Amino acid sequence: MVTMTIAKAINEGLRASLTNNPKSLLMGEDIGHLGGVYRVTDGLIKEFGDERVLDTPLAESGIVGTAIGLALRGYLPVCEIQFDGFVYPAFNQITTQLAKIHARSLGKLTVPVVIRIPYGGGIGSIEHHSESPEALFAHTAGLRIISPSNAHDAYWMIQKAIECQDPVIFFEPKRRYWLKGEVDVENAGLSEDPFKAHVVREGTDATIVAYGPLVPVALAAANAATEDGRSIEVIDLRSISPLDFDTVEASVKKTGRLIIAHEAPTFGGIGGEIAARISERAFLHLEAPVIRVGGFHMPYPVAKVEEDYLPDIDKILEALDRSLAY
Amino acid sequence: MGSTQLPPGTEDTLAATSAAAAAPGEPVEMVQLLGPDGKLGSDPVFSDYAKRIDPEKLRVFYTDMARIRRFDQEATALQRQGELALWVPLTGQEAAQIGSGHASQPQDYIFPTYREHGVALVRNVDLAELLKQFRGVSNGGWDPRENNFHLYTLVLAAQTLHAVGYAMGIQRDQKLAAATDSTDPKAAVIAYFGDGASSEGDVHESMVFAASYDAPVVFFCQNNHWAISVPTEVQTKVPLANRAKGYGFPGIRVDGNDVIAVHAVTEWALEHAREGRGPVLIEAYTYRVGAHTTADDPTKYRESAEEAAWREKDPLDRLESYLRAEGLADEAFFDQVKADGDELAKYVRSTTHGLEVPDIRDAFASVYAEQHPLIAEELAWFEEYSAGFESDEETAH
């Protein structure tokens, strides 16, 4: 066991992949000599050279589009998009090209591209630096969407993403980059399905589902609820596509209540999909409607008021109260 | 134009032709070897490349141009008869496609847009497979790796970036090969796109990336003058070939209806790319004689006089004149070409009718390369749903 931050864990995971897979390479703006604006790729250009760690022109569509070509030639490119709100110039390449080439070729071609995107708010940043666009991509078949919430998962999930033959969007919870945790570099501890959801806290009265940056918030809310004598289960999804409904369903059948928390706006978000599926699968086990805690239907607000926008302990506790009142 | 970008000794001579267009807005000269009158002219650089084309090769050019035109007619007819959902005619652009396609080597990888039926023919793609997409039985149709000919891309210009990335991969492979003394032939990539697509941001980004990394890619723009109903003048203020200068690599305008010049220029460009000298932009100046697709009507947006003027520059007619005048082909040859074309049309017609409609289960199977639970779940639902109809039928009996 080694203790490290999430940022360092991703850095070490990338280092392991670059070492193990000669065809893997990193590409993005400022990822080489600067080491990335969050230093996630720090030191890698020194170790692997500028053929494996490319400082690219400033062009998101160009980064993803050329990564597709490299993947078609047998390489394993890992792209960095500097911030969530800047992924949109590449949206076309991701949704109309990357997601569909395997299907269009009836499985003859694979495009194992990984796109790393630091996402989410809570760091007091300016416009376009705090968004959570995961639902936009999860809605597109052909893509896998994952997000780690702790250092151990970050270290292993980035390596699994690079090994995966499908395109993977790897959403990094940027406000947790400096969160330290223990990493077992010997043993991933992941099941045969590396992206299975994880019950991080067991309970019997209600279930809170979260992923990425909100997992620590959900855990804190669950801990606070114990002071009121409540026993709350917390699930870290880890993967949004595929989404592990089985684990959520099993938990709901035990607790009868479900709260879903994510930073993205609730309307059309992943929470709605989970709520709908769980009502189909476990309607008679539900003691209360599924409640979503998420962002408002507005552009991500200015940093000085983001606390009012972001799901926090109090908002989750309020949702728990509403659920438990049924 | 920096001398490092050109093969030794060609810079001065190339400057005398079209490749070295002066200021961006100024008209660019056009490389032409075989004129509309069917007479062979000369060019200080490209005549040497044209000399490599022997009479047999010229007859192949003619045969392929005639075959693909005949195929185009047949596909258009099939669409009109409701056998294809849509067709994208290439008539008028045969020289641009057959000439450039024949300049490529088997190890070169081609990224077409969606009108490169002539290039597909040259790359040995079964033309019946090419029709699958237009018949609505596939979103692809052939295995791109078999002939190094990628699937058609309907989103304009997206493939130009894939081409550059692929070329960057070739570059890496070649470094690796050099380190291991491999004797694999050097490769390059051709990215096809049109004058309309040249307005897309992806073309700009692909040229920036290609220039920055000296990627072995040839951008082959078929300027056919119309993006559906919008003329080239709305896409660009300057000749498209001149844009290359702004990115820092050579741009050449070639008479796209002159198969000899197209072949010569493309061969030069591919050699340039394979030798590690970086990208080249070729603007093949041509004309789409028919509609953009079978869904539009050119009489609504352009003058028939314009079409007539371009018909005077027909790529097949001028090569036929040349072959006849030089005694390189006789009547029997042209009769044979016509018979071959009719045979191809017959083949295409019969195979189109026979193209199998896939089972939707095939679509479930290829969304992801690895197991995805949602796909398995939805397929299981579909199987159960379908089975319900089967048991209904049994009950009915």
XYZ file of C-alpha atoms in Angstrom:
723
model
C 0.000 0.000 0.000
C 1.219 3.437 -0.978
C -0.464 6.699 -0.040
C -0.893 9.214 -2.829
C -3.248 11.850 -4.197
C -5.703 11.088 -6.989
C -3.609 13.263 -9.353
C -0.497 11.285 -8.505
C -2.371 7.993 -8.796
C -3.439 8.857 -12.355
C 0.114 9.949 -13.104
C 1.423 6.599 -11.835
C -1.282 4.718 -13.723
C -0.315 6.488 -16.952
C 3.345 5.738 -16.258
C 2.546 2.045 -15.783
C 0.575 1.958 -19.047
C 3.286 3.756 -21.008
C 5.775 1.236 -19.643
C 3.638 -1.837 -20.270
C 2.146 -0.909 -23.662
C 4.742 0.319 -26.194
C 1.883 1.459 -28.451
C 0.317 3.728 -25.827
C 0.923 7.457 -26.060
C -0.395 10.629 -24.443
C -1.533 13.694 -26.344
C -3.026 17.025 -25.399
C -2.382 20.694 -24.806
C 0.344 21.474 -22.268
C 0.697 17.872 -21.123
C 4.387 17.614 -21.992
C 6.814 20.125 -20.582
C 4.281 21.752 -18.271
C 2.996 18.355 -17.147
C -0.618 19.413 -17.627
C -2.355 22.340 -15.933
C -3.023 20.003 -12.981
C 0.388 18.313 -13.354
C -1.311 14.958 -13.877
C 1.204 14.142 -16.639
C 4.134 15.632 -14.710
C 7.510 14.140 -15.593
C 6.207 11.727 -18.220
C 7.749 13.537 -21.210
C 11.161 13.301 -19.543
C 10.751 9.598 -19.037
C 9.123 8.635 -22.339
C 10.072 11.422 -24.777
C 8.004 13.637 -27.016
C 7.039 10.763 -29.350
C 5.052 9.182 -26.519
C 3.930 12.376 -24.752
C 2.796 14.908 -27.343
C 2.216 18.593 -26.738
C -0.404 19.093 -29.440
C -1.683 22.152 -31.255
C -4.500 23.885 -29.390
C -7.414 22.184 -31.118
C -9.735 19.762 -29.350
C -11.307 18.295 -32.480
C -7.795 17.870 -33.840
C -6.651 16.036 -30.723
C -9.520 13.543 -30.748
C -9.647 13.242 -34.546
C -5.964 12.452 -34.902
C -6.192 10.090 -31.928
C -8.832 8.161 -33.889
C -6.411 7.865 -36.808
C -3.603 6.716 -34.518
C -5.905 4.108 -32.986
C -6.856 2.878 -36.468
C -3.148 2.383 -37.088
C -2.806 0.262 -33.948
C -1.821 2.813 -31.326
C -3.419 3.406 -27.917
C -3.784 7.173 -27.628
C -4.775 8.841 -24.362
C -6.024 12.378 -25.016
C -6.313 15.074 -22.423
C -8.999 17.713 -22.804
C -7.887 20.473 -20.491
C -11.293 21.198 -18.954
C -14.851 19.869 -19.178
C -16.294 22.992 -20.823
C -13.736 22.818 -23.626
C -14.654 19.369 -24.855
C -17.390 20.657 -27.154
C -15.196 21.441 -30.166
C -14.384 17.704 -30.081
C -18.005 16.671 -29.519
C -18.514 15.868 -33.187
C -15.432 13.671 -33.396
C -16.395 11.866 -30.183
C -20.064 11.239 -30.914
C -20.246 10.843 -34.702
C -16.866 9.215 -35.281
C -15.156 7.695 -32.246
C -18.337 6.145 -30.849
C -19.450 4.632 -34.137
C -16.462 3.341 -36.084
C -16.584 -0.096 -34.456
C -20.285 -0.463 -35.253
C -19.995 1.001 -38.765
C -17.279 -1.492 -39.625
C -19.363 -4.359 -38.171
C -16.661 -4.923 -35.617
C -13.738 -5.034 -38.036
C -12.162 -1.837 -36.727
C -11.541 -0.855 -33.128
C -10.679 2.617 -31.851
C -9.277 2.200 -28.343
C -8.973 5.914 -27.573
C -9.073 7.209 -23.995
C -10.179 10.800 -23.404
C -9.263 12.222 -20.003
C -11.385 15.145 -18.890
C -10.960 16.947 -15.545
C -14.562 17.802 -14.648
C -16.887 19.285 -12.073
C -16.955 22.356 -9.857
C -16.031 23.331 -6.335
C -12.675 24.909 -7.078
C -13.843 28.508 -7.481
C -12.913 28.675 -11.119
C -14.275 30.801 -13.928
C -16.715 30.044 -16.750
C -16.349 26.725 -18.653
C -14.028 25.269 -15.975
C -16.582 23.535 -13.734
C -19.015 21.572 -15.854
C -20.238 17.966 -15.714
C -21.073 16.908 -19.287
C -21.043 13.131 -18.670
C -24.702 12.584 -19.583
C -24.125 14.057 -23.054
C -21.628 11.296 -23.741
C -23.359 8.498 -21.841
C -26.340 8.960 -24.146
C -24.134 7.993 -27.091
C -23.828 4.262 -27.697
C -20.309 3.050 -28.356
C -18.630 5.082 -25.622
C -17.715 3.990 -22.100
C -17.898 6.643 -19.406
C -16.073 6.160 -16.117
C -15.095 8.322 -13.174
C -12.977 7.333 -10.171
C -13.562 8.790 -6.721
C -10.406 7.687 -4.916
C -6.705 7.177 -5.538
C -6.761 3.381 -5.714
C -9.513 3.341 -8.327
C -7.875 6.202 -10.236
C -4.611 4.263 -10.480
C -6.253 1.100 -11.770
C -9.175 2.470 -13.746
C -6.965 4.577 -16.014
C -4.930 1.462 -16.819
C -8.073 -0.590 -17.486
C -9.360 2.224 -19.699
C -6.188 2.124 -21.794
C -6.386 -1.673 -22.109
C -10.037 -1.507 -23.150
C -10.681 -2.009 -26.872
C -13.591 0.466 -26.757
C -13.315 4.248 -26.549
C -13.417 5.399 -22.932
C -14.078 8.850 -21.534
C -12.289 9.095 -18.222
C -13.809 11.886 -16.151
C -11.395 13.029 -13.453
C -12.969 14.731 -10.411
C -10.751 17.788 -10.449
C -11.696 19.054 -6.985
C -10.514 15.711 -5.585
C -7.146 15.710 -7.371
C -5.432 16.423 -4.055
C -7.434 13.883 -2.051
C -5.024 11.326 -0.640
C -5.713 7.648 -0.337
C -4.075 4.282 -0.160
C -3.233 2.568 -3.433
C -2.494 -1.129 -3.655
C -0.230 -1.166 -6.698
C 0.009 -4.955 -6.570
C -3.641 -5.811 -6.633
C -6.416 -3.939 -8.397
C -9.088 -5.667 -6.336
C -11.493 -5.094 -9.174
C -13.807 -7.911 -10.134
C -13.932 -9.518 -13.569
C -15.917 -6.426 -14.561
C -13.446 -3.669 -13.759
C -16.102 -0.998 -13.707
C -18.606 -2.652 -11.373
C -20.220 -0.328 -8.834
C -18.842 -0.479 -5.321
C -20.813 -0.424 -2.076
C -18.563 1.867 -0.068
C -20.740 1.974 3.041
C -23.380 -0.507 4.096
C -26.736 0.522 5.543
C -30.363 -0.514 5.776
C -32.602 2.599 5.734
C -31.803 4.269 2.409
C -29.309 4.136 -0.459
C -27.319 7.063 -1.796
C -25.790 6.616 -5.253
C -22.952 8.930 -6.318
C -19.804 8.911 -8.418
C -16.624 10.898 -8.835
C -16.443 14.111 -6.820
C -19.668 13.502 -4.873
C -18.733 10.168 -3.309
C -17.010 11.837 -0.328
C -20.039 14.161 0.043
C -22.431 11.201 0.010
C -20.318 9.428 2.631
C -20.245 12.512 4.838
C -24.035 12.838 4.551
C -24.443 9.157 5.435
C -22.211 9.625 8.483
C -24.170 12.681 9.565
C -27.416 10.735 9.231
C -26.187 8.151 11.727
C -26.423 10.873 14.378
C -30.179 10.757 13.773
C -30.056 6.989 14.101
C -30.251 6.304 10.377
C -28.339 3.571 8.616
C -27.458 4.717 5.093
C -25.874 2.676 2.304
C -23.593 4.495 -0.161
C -22.751 3.241 -3.652
C -19.895 4.569 -5.756
C -20.941 3.885 -9.361
C -17.402 4.239 -10.801
C -18.859 3.655 -14.262
C -21.715 5.543 -15.866
C -21.658 3.508 -19.076
C -22.000 0.632 -18.509
C -24.084 1.428 -15.465
C -24.241 -1.302 -12.851
C -27.983 -1.346 -12.173
C -27.723 -4.761 -10.501
C -25.758 -3.391 -7.567
C -28.134 -0.422 -7.214
C -31.179 -2.672 -7.476
C -29.878 -5.067 -4.847
C -29.281 -2.183 -2.497
C -32.708 -0.654 -3.081
C -34.354 -4.027 -2.450
C -32.629 -3.957 0.920
C -33.231 -0.319 1.895
C -36.391 0.624 -0.030
C -35.187 4.158 -0.611
C -32.915 5.740 -3.209
C -31.221 9.119 -3.483
C -28.997 9.897 -6.485
C -26.518 12.741 -6.278
C -24.498 14.267 -9.103
C -23.229 17.720 -9.972
C -24.689 17.778 -13.475
C -28.143 19.323 -13.915
C -30.867 16.877 -12.856
C -32.940 17.378 -16.020
C -31.940 14.743 -18.555
C -29.128 13.613 -16.312
C -27.868 10.196 -15.242
C -29.988 10.373 -12.073
C -33.155 10.286 -14.158
C -31.983 7.168 -15.950
C -31.208 5.423 -12.660
C -34.560 6.466 -11.183
C -36.463 5.167 -14.198
C -34.630 1.852 -14.323
C -34.990 1.240 -10.612
C -38.711 1.977 -10.749
C -38.984 -0.626 -13.539
C -36.916 -3.201 -11.713
C -37.879 -2.704 -8.074
C -41.137 -0.727 -7.985
C -42.727 -2.835 -5.287
C -39.636 -2.564 -3.106
C -39.661 1.220 -3.080
C -40.987 2.886 0.047
C -40.616 6.369 -1.445
C -40.083 7.995 -4.815
C -36.514 8.059 -6.025
C -35.101 11.519 -5.331
C -32.389 13.245 -7.344
C -29.983 15.819 -5.937
C -28.172 17.686 -8.703
C -27.524 20.960 -10.437
C -30.185 23.408 -11.578
C -31.207 23.829 -15.210
C -28.859 26.734 -15.808
C -25.370 27.290 -17.114
C -22.898 26.484 -14.343
C -23.153 29.579 -12.144
C -20.372 31.999 -11.259
C -17.924 30.691 -8.691
C -19.053 33.020 -5.905
C -22.449 31.309 -5.826
C -21.466 27.769 -6.802
C -22.011 26.556 -3.239
C -25.721 27.193 -3.722
C -25.620 25.161 -6.930
C -23.567 22.152 -5.934
C -25.031 19.157 -4.112
C -23.656 19.201 -0.573
C -24.216 17.350 2.700
C -27.244 19.450 3.629
C -28.975 18.975 0.276
C -28.471 15.232 0.464
C -29.714 15.152 4.064
C -32.785 17.137 3.030
C -33.460 14.580 0.281
C -33.011 11.772 2.817
C -35.519 13.437 5.141
C -38.037 13.686 2.329
C -37.499 10.071 1.369
C -37.718 8.784 4.943
C -40.905 10.791 5.574
C -42.914 8.468 3.293
C 8.324 27.740 -50.101
C 11.215 26.314 -48.122
C 13.589 24.035 -49.958
C 13.342 21.466 -47.168
C 9.789 20.725 -48.239
C 10.606 19.711 -51.787
C 12.658 16.978 -53.374
C 16.159 18.164 -54.297
C 16.218 20.170 -57.468
C 12.504 20.553 -57.881
C 12.000 23.828 -56.104
C 12.994 26.105 -58.961
C 11.206 24.107 -61.578
C 8.140 23.693 -59.430
C 8.132 27.426 -58.852
C 7.726 27.818 -62.589
C 4.481 25.869 -62.474
C 1.396 25.994 -60.386
C 2.832 24.695 -57.157
C 4.382 27.940 -56.103
C 1.393 30.231 -56.160
C 2.426 33.755 -55.272
C 0.342 35.801 -52.841
C -2.584 33.936 -51.277
C -5.254 35.869 -53.140
C -3.630 35.709 -56.532
C -4.842 33.307 -59.164
C -3.005 30.047 -59.215
C -1.751 28.355 -62.337
C -2.989 24.906 -63.013
C -0.892 21.877 -63.873
C -2.224 20.454 -67.101
C -0.629 17.887 -69.372
C -3.443 16.487 -71.468
C -5.523 19.409 -72.720
C -9.239 19.392 -73.562
C -8.144 19.051 -77.211
C -6.568 15.680 -76.402
C -3.037 16.959 -77.032
C -0.208 16.304 -74.590
C 1.620 19.378 -73.306
C 4.575 19.612 -70.969
C 5.431 20.761 -67.489
C 8.938 21.350 -66.117
C 8.376 19.070 -63.114
C 5.494 16.794 -63.813
C 6.305 15.711 -67.363
C 8.976 13.493 -65.835
C 6.306 11.827 -63.749
C 3.972 11.547 -66.738
C 6.701 9.724 -68.669
C 6.425 6.871 -66.170
C 2.916 6.135 -67.468
C 3.251 3.547 -70.244
C 0.559 2.982 -72.940
C -0.828 -0.039 -71.110
C -1.333 2.089 -67.996
C -3.073 4.757 -70.071
C -5.486 2.143 -71.366
C -6.123 1.048 -67.773
C -6.885 4.675 -66.864
C -9.360 4.865 -69.717
C -10.956 1.533 -68.884
C -11.379 2.420 -65.219
C -12.813 5.855 -66.001
C -15.311 4.314 -68.399
C -16.203 1.505 -66.009
C -16.847 3.843 -63.111
C -18.922 6.199 -65.258
C -21.014 3.262 -66.380
C -21.331 2.127 -62.756
C -22.429 5.641 -61.812
C -25.174 5.573 -64.443
C -26.355 2.208 -63.215
C -26.389 3.282 -59.565
C -28.335 6.422 -60.470
C -30.857 4.266 -62.317
C -31.085 1.889 -59.363
C -31.858 4.836 -57.099
C -34.545 6.097 -59.461
C -36.106 2.644 -59.409
C -36.204 2.665 -55.619
C -33.423 0.121 -55.157
C -31.110 2.601 -53.426
C -32.127 5.180 -50.797
C -29.715 7.710 -52.216
C -26.936 7.953 -54.748
C -23.963 10.299 -54.911
C -22.926 10.609 -58.560
C -19.311 11.120 -59.571
C -19.684 11.767 -63.295
C -17.195 14.444 -64.310
C -14.724 13.550 -61.585
C -13.415 10.289 -63.055
C -9.952 11.601 -63.910
C -9.419 13.109 -60.474
C -10.262 9.798 -58.819
C -8.785 7.260 -61.214
C -5.607 9.296 -61.676
C -4.971 9.819 -57.978
C -6.071 6.324 -56.995
C -3.624 4.729 -59.409
C -0.815 6.875 -58.007
C -1.211 5.224 -54.612
C 0.649 2.080 -53.576
C -1.017 -0.857 -51.804
C 0.648 0.098 -48.513
C -0.815 3.619 -48.651
C -4.029 4.099 -46.707
C -6.930 6.010 -48.249
C -9.543 8.005 -46.335
C -12.356 8.798 -48.778
C -15.330 11.052 -48.215
C -18.454 9.545 -49.794
C -18.097 10.159 -53.539
C -14.833 8.307 -54.190
C -16.344 5.384 -56.083
C -13.550 5.659 -58.651
C -10.868 5.408 -55.996
C -12.740 2.453 -54.499
C -12.635 0.731 -57.899
C -8.898 1.274 -58.179
C -8.417 -0.067 -54.652
C -10.311 -3.261 -55.597
C -13.333 -2.658 -53.405
C -16.231 -4.755 -54.686
C -18.630 -2.138 -56.048
C -21.600 -4.169 -54.864
C -20.266 -3.816 -51.313
C -19.965 -0.115 -51.906
C -23.689 0.046 -52.612
C -24.631 -1.514 -49.273
C -24.579 1.835 -47.508
C -26.761 3.451 -50.166
C -29.201 0.554 -50.111
C -29.560 0.832 -46.356
C -28.213 -2.575 -45.427
C -24.938 -1.390 -43.850
C -23.259 1.759 -42.554
C -20.010 0.548 -44.053
C -19.861 -2.393 -46.392
C -16.290 -3.560 -46.801
C -13.322 -4.436 -44.604
C -11.156 -1.294 -44.777
C -8.000 -3.214 -43.950
C -8.263 -5.536 -46.935
C -7.490 -2.827 -49.476
C -6.383 -0.010 -47.172
C -9.485 1.878 -48.214
C -11.409 3.322 -45.283
C -15.183 3.431 -44.924
C -17.027 6.410 -46.364
C -17.496 9.257 -43.894
C -20.686 11.284 -44.220
C -19.782 13.949 -41.660
C -17.825 16.378 -43.803
C -14.092 16.592 -43.201
C -14.053 14.397 -40.083
C -11.888 11.884 -41.932
C -9.178 14.433 -42.714
C -8.174 14.315 -39.047
C -8.295 10.522 -38.999
C -5.995 10.601 -42.011
C -3.471 12.794 -40.242
C -3.553 10.642 -37.106
C -3.106 7.527 -39.215
C -0.182 9.198 -40.965
C 1.333 10.020 -37.575
C 1.040 6.315 -36.802
C 2.820 5.428 -40.034
C 5.570 7.864 -39.076
C 6.047 6.061 -35.766
C 5.960 2.667 -37.430
C 8.607 3.797 -39.905
C 10.914 4.938 -37.106
C 10.428 1.569 -35.488
C 11.051 -0.186 -38.821
C 14.235 1.815 -39.377
C 15.457 0.740 -35.961
C 14.919 -2.905 -36.857
C 16.254 -2.684 -40.445
C 12.835 -3.624 -41.751
C 12.399 -3.624 -45.516
C 8.695 -2.732 -45.423
C 7.915 -0.167 -48.108
C 7.310 3.357 -46.897
C 3.677 4.415 -46.767
C 1.590 7.558 -46.897
C -2.060 8.506 -46.530
C -4.466 10.269 -48.878
C -7.361 12.247 -47.417
C -10.087 13.040 -49.926
C -12.490 15.931 -49.390
C -14.364 18.512 -51.433
C -14.436 22.271 -51.818
C -17.458 22.435 -49.526
C -15.694 20.422 -46.832
C -12.743 22.800 -47.061
C -14.836 25.250 -45.043
C -15.101 22.822 -42.134
C -12.914 23.457 -39.095
C -11.600 19.898 -39.166
C -9.805 20.561 -42.465
C -8.023 23.489 -40.834
C -7.113 21.477 -37.747
C -5.943 18.546 -39.843
C -3.625 20.817 -41.819
C -2.250 22.375 -38.627
C -1.535 18.940 -37.150
C -0.104 17.591 -40.412
C 2.234 20.554 -40.763
C 3.300 20.535 -37.118
C 4.282 16.872 -37.192
C 5.337 16.642 -40.891
C 2.810 13.839 -41.232
C 3.019 11.785 -44.452
C -0.406 12.779 -45.744
C -1.642 14.078 -49.085
C -4.763 16.214 -48.858
C -6.650 15.633 -52.082
C -9.373 18.229 -52.546
C -11.716 17.662 -55.451
C -12.952 21.137 -56.166
C -16.083 20.183 -58.086
C -17.393 23.725 -57.776
C -20.628 23.048 -55.945
C -21.380 22.111 -52.338
C -24.923 20.975 -53.079
C -26.259 24.350 -54.260
C -23.561 26.638 -52.916
C -20.692 27.584 -55.242
C -16.992 27.505 -54.358
C -16.867 31.307 -54.211
C -18.928 31.138 -51.022
C -16.477 28.662 -49.486
C -13.264 30.522 -50.223
C -11.947 33.891 -51.309
C -8.647 32.467 -52.504
C -7.813 29.485 -54.692
C -7.915 26.467 -52.395
C -4.441 25.318 -53.421
C -3.058 28.603 -52.111
C -4.197 27.826 -48.604
C -1.402 25.278 -48.195
C 1.165 28.048 -48.157
C -0.387 29.401 -44.983
C 0.162 26.083 -43.255
C 3.696 25.770 -44.576
C 3.490 23.005 -47.135
C 3.142 22.837 -50.933
C -0.214 23.336 -52.584
C -0.784 22.390 -56.209
C -3.771 23.002 -58.415
C -4.100 20.372 -61.080
C -6.553 20.025 -63.928
C -8.831 17.457 -62.337
C -10.175 16.362 -65.715
C -6.694 15.485 -66.930
C -5.947 11.986 -65.706
C -2.281 12.162 -66.716
C -1.616 15.356 -64.779
C -3.583 14.148 -61.767
C -1.577 10.928 -61.703
C 1.746 12.760 -62.075
C 1.015 15.313 -59.380
C -0.328 12.736 -56.927
C 2.634 10.458 -57.475
C 4.962 13.374 -56.776
C 3.007 14.302 -53.645
C 2.946 10.749 -52.304
C 6.687 10.371 -52.824
C 7.172 13.690 -51.056
C 5.115 12.434 -48.106
C 6.641 8.939 -47.970
C 10.158 10.394 -47.947
C 9.333 12.305 -44.754
C 9.083 15.730 -46.365
C 5.631 16.391 -44.951
C 2.141 16.952 -46.297
C 0.976 18.255 -49.675
C -2.357 19.744 -50.687
C -3.614 18.924 -54.155
C -6.599 20.816 -55.490
C -8.061 18.880 -58.397
C -9.964 21.483 -60.381
C -12.950 19.618 -61.721
C -16.708 19.670 -62.015
C -19.573 17.582 -60.732
C -21.648 17.251 -63.864
C -24.700 15.719 -62.208
C -26.499 16.464 -58.985
C -24.798 16.481 -55.576
C -26.986 13.517 -54.753
C -30.112 12.080 -56.297
C -32.032 14.290 -53.835
C -31.189 17.649 -55.429
C -31.892 19.309 -58.753
C -28.977 21.267 -60.267
C -31.273 23.204 -62.608
C -32.486 25.102 -59.558
C -29.093 26.523 -58.705
C -26.843 26.677 -61.775
C -26.851 27.585 -65.434
C -26.929 24.865 -68.055
C -24.308 26.834 -70.014
C -21.869 26.202 -67.187
C -22.485 22.475 -67.331
C -22.126 22.517 -71.105
C -18.790 24.338 -70.861
C -17.488 21.702 -68.493
C -18.726 18.874 -70.683
C -16.303 20.254 -73.274
C -13.528 19.360 -70.836
C -14.718 15.801 -70.358
C -11.952 13.581 -68.941
C -12.877 10.496 -70.965
C -13.238 12.260 -74.296
C -9.848 13.862 -74.104
C -8.038 10.649 -73.220
C -9.912 8.841 -75.971
C -8.788 11.497 -78.482
C -5.221 11.103 -77.321
C -5.253 7.303 -77.426
C -6.725 7.326 -80.933
C -4.446 10.059 -82.257
C -1.347 8.306 -80.938
C -2.523 4.932 -82.172
C -2.460 3.521 -78.629
C -5.934 2.021 -78.801
C -8.100 0.816 -81.603
C -11.813 0.442 -82.156
C -11.758 -3.062 -80.746
C -10.355 -1.678 -77.488
C -13.141 0.863 -77.136
C -15.748 -1.767 -77.984
C -14.275 -4.019 -75.317
C -14.356 -1.205 -72.758
C -18.009 -0.629 -73.516
C -18.783 -4.326 -73.217
C -16.872 -4.495 -69.907
C -18.883 -1.540 -68.622
C -22.180 -3.186 -69.519
C -21.007 -6.374 -67.839
C -20.139 -4.423 -64.694
C -23.528 -2.708 -64.746
C -25.235 -6.080 -65.053
C -23.218 -7.430 -62.141
C -24.034 -4.418 -59.979
C -27.726 -4.601 -60.790
C -28.025 -8.290 -59.985
C -25.910 -8.150 -56.820
C -27.784 -5.108 -55.537
C -31.044 -7.005 -55.655
C -29.331 -9.821 -53.811
C -27.768 -7.729 -51.019
C -28.903 -9.304 -47.827
C -30.814 -7.334 -45.222
C -28.942 -7.867 -41.966
C -30.479 -9.120 -38.753
C -30.684 -6.352 -36.152
C -28.881 -8.766 -33.807
C -25.737 -8.014 -35.834
C -26.080 -4.385 -34.777
C -26.242 -5.390 -31.110
C -23.075 -7.397 -31.634
C -20.895 -4.562 -32.869
C -21.769 -1.522 -30.742
C -18.891 -2.323 -28.404
C -15.747 -4.374 -28.849
C -16.031 -5.723 -25.314
C -19.011 -6.987 -23.358
C -21.441 -4.230 -22.305
C -24.276 -5.258 -19.932
C -26.816 -2.803 -21.352
C -26.425 -4.285 -24.812
C -26.847 -7.802 -23.426
C -29.927 -6.712 -21.490
C -31.585 -5.025 -24.456
C -30.787 -7.925 -26.774
C -32.269 -10.355 -24.261
C -35.429 -8.230 -24.170
C -35.595 -8.196 -27.959
C -35.179 -11.983 -28.152
C -37.979 -12.491 -25.669
C -40.182 -9.996 -27.473
C -39.507 -11.694 -30.841
C -40.104 -15.135 -29.361
C -43.540 -13.939 -28.273
C -44.545 -13.544 -31.929
C -43.283 -17.021 -32.749
C -45.425 -18.651 -30.064
C -48.425 -16.591 -31.271
C -47.905 -18.071 -34.726
C -47.741 -21.570 -33.289
C -51.005 -20.996 -31.439
C -52.607 -19.671 -34.631
C -51.796 -22.904 -36.439
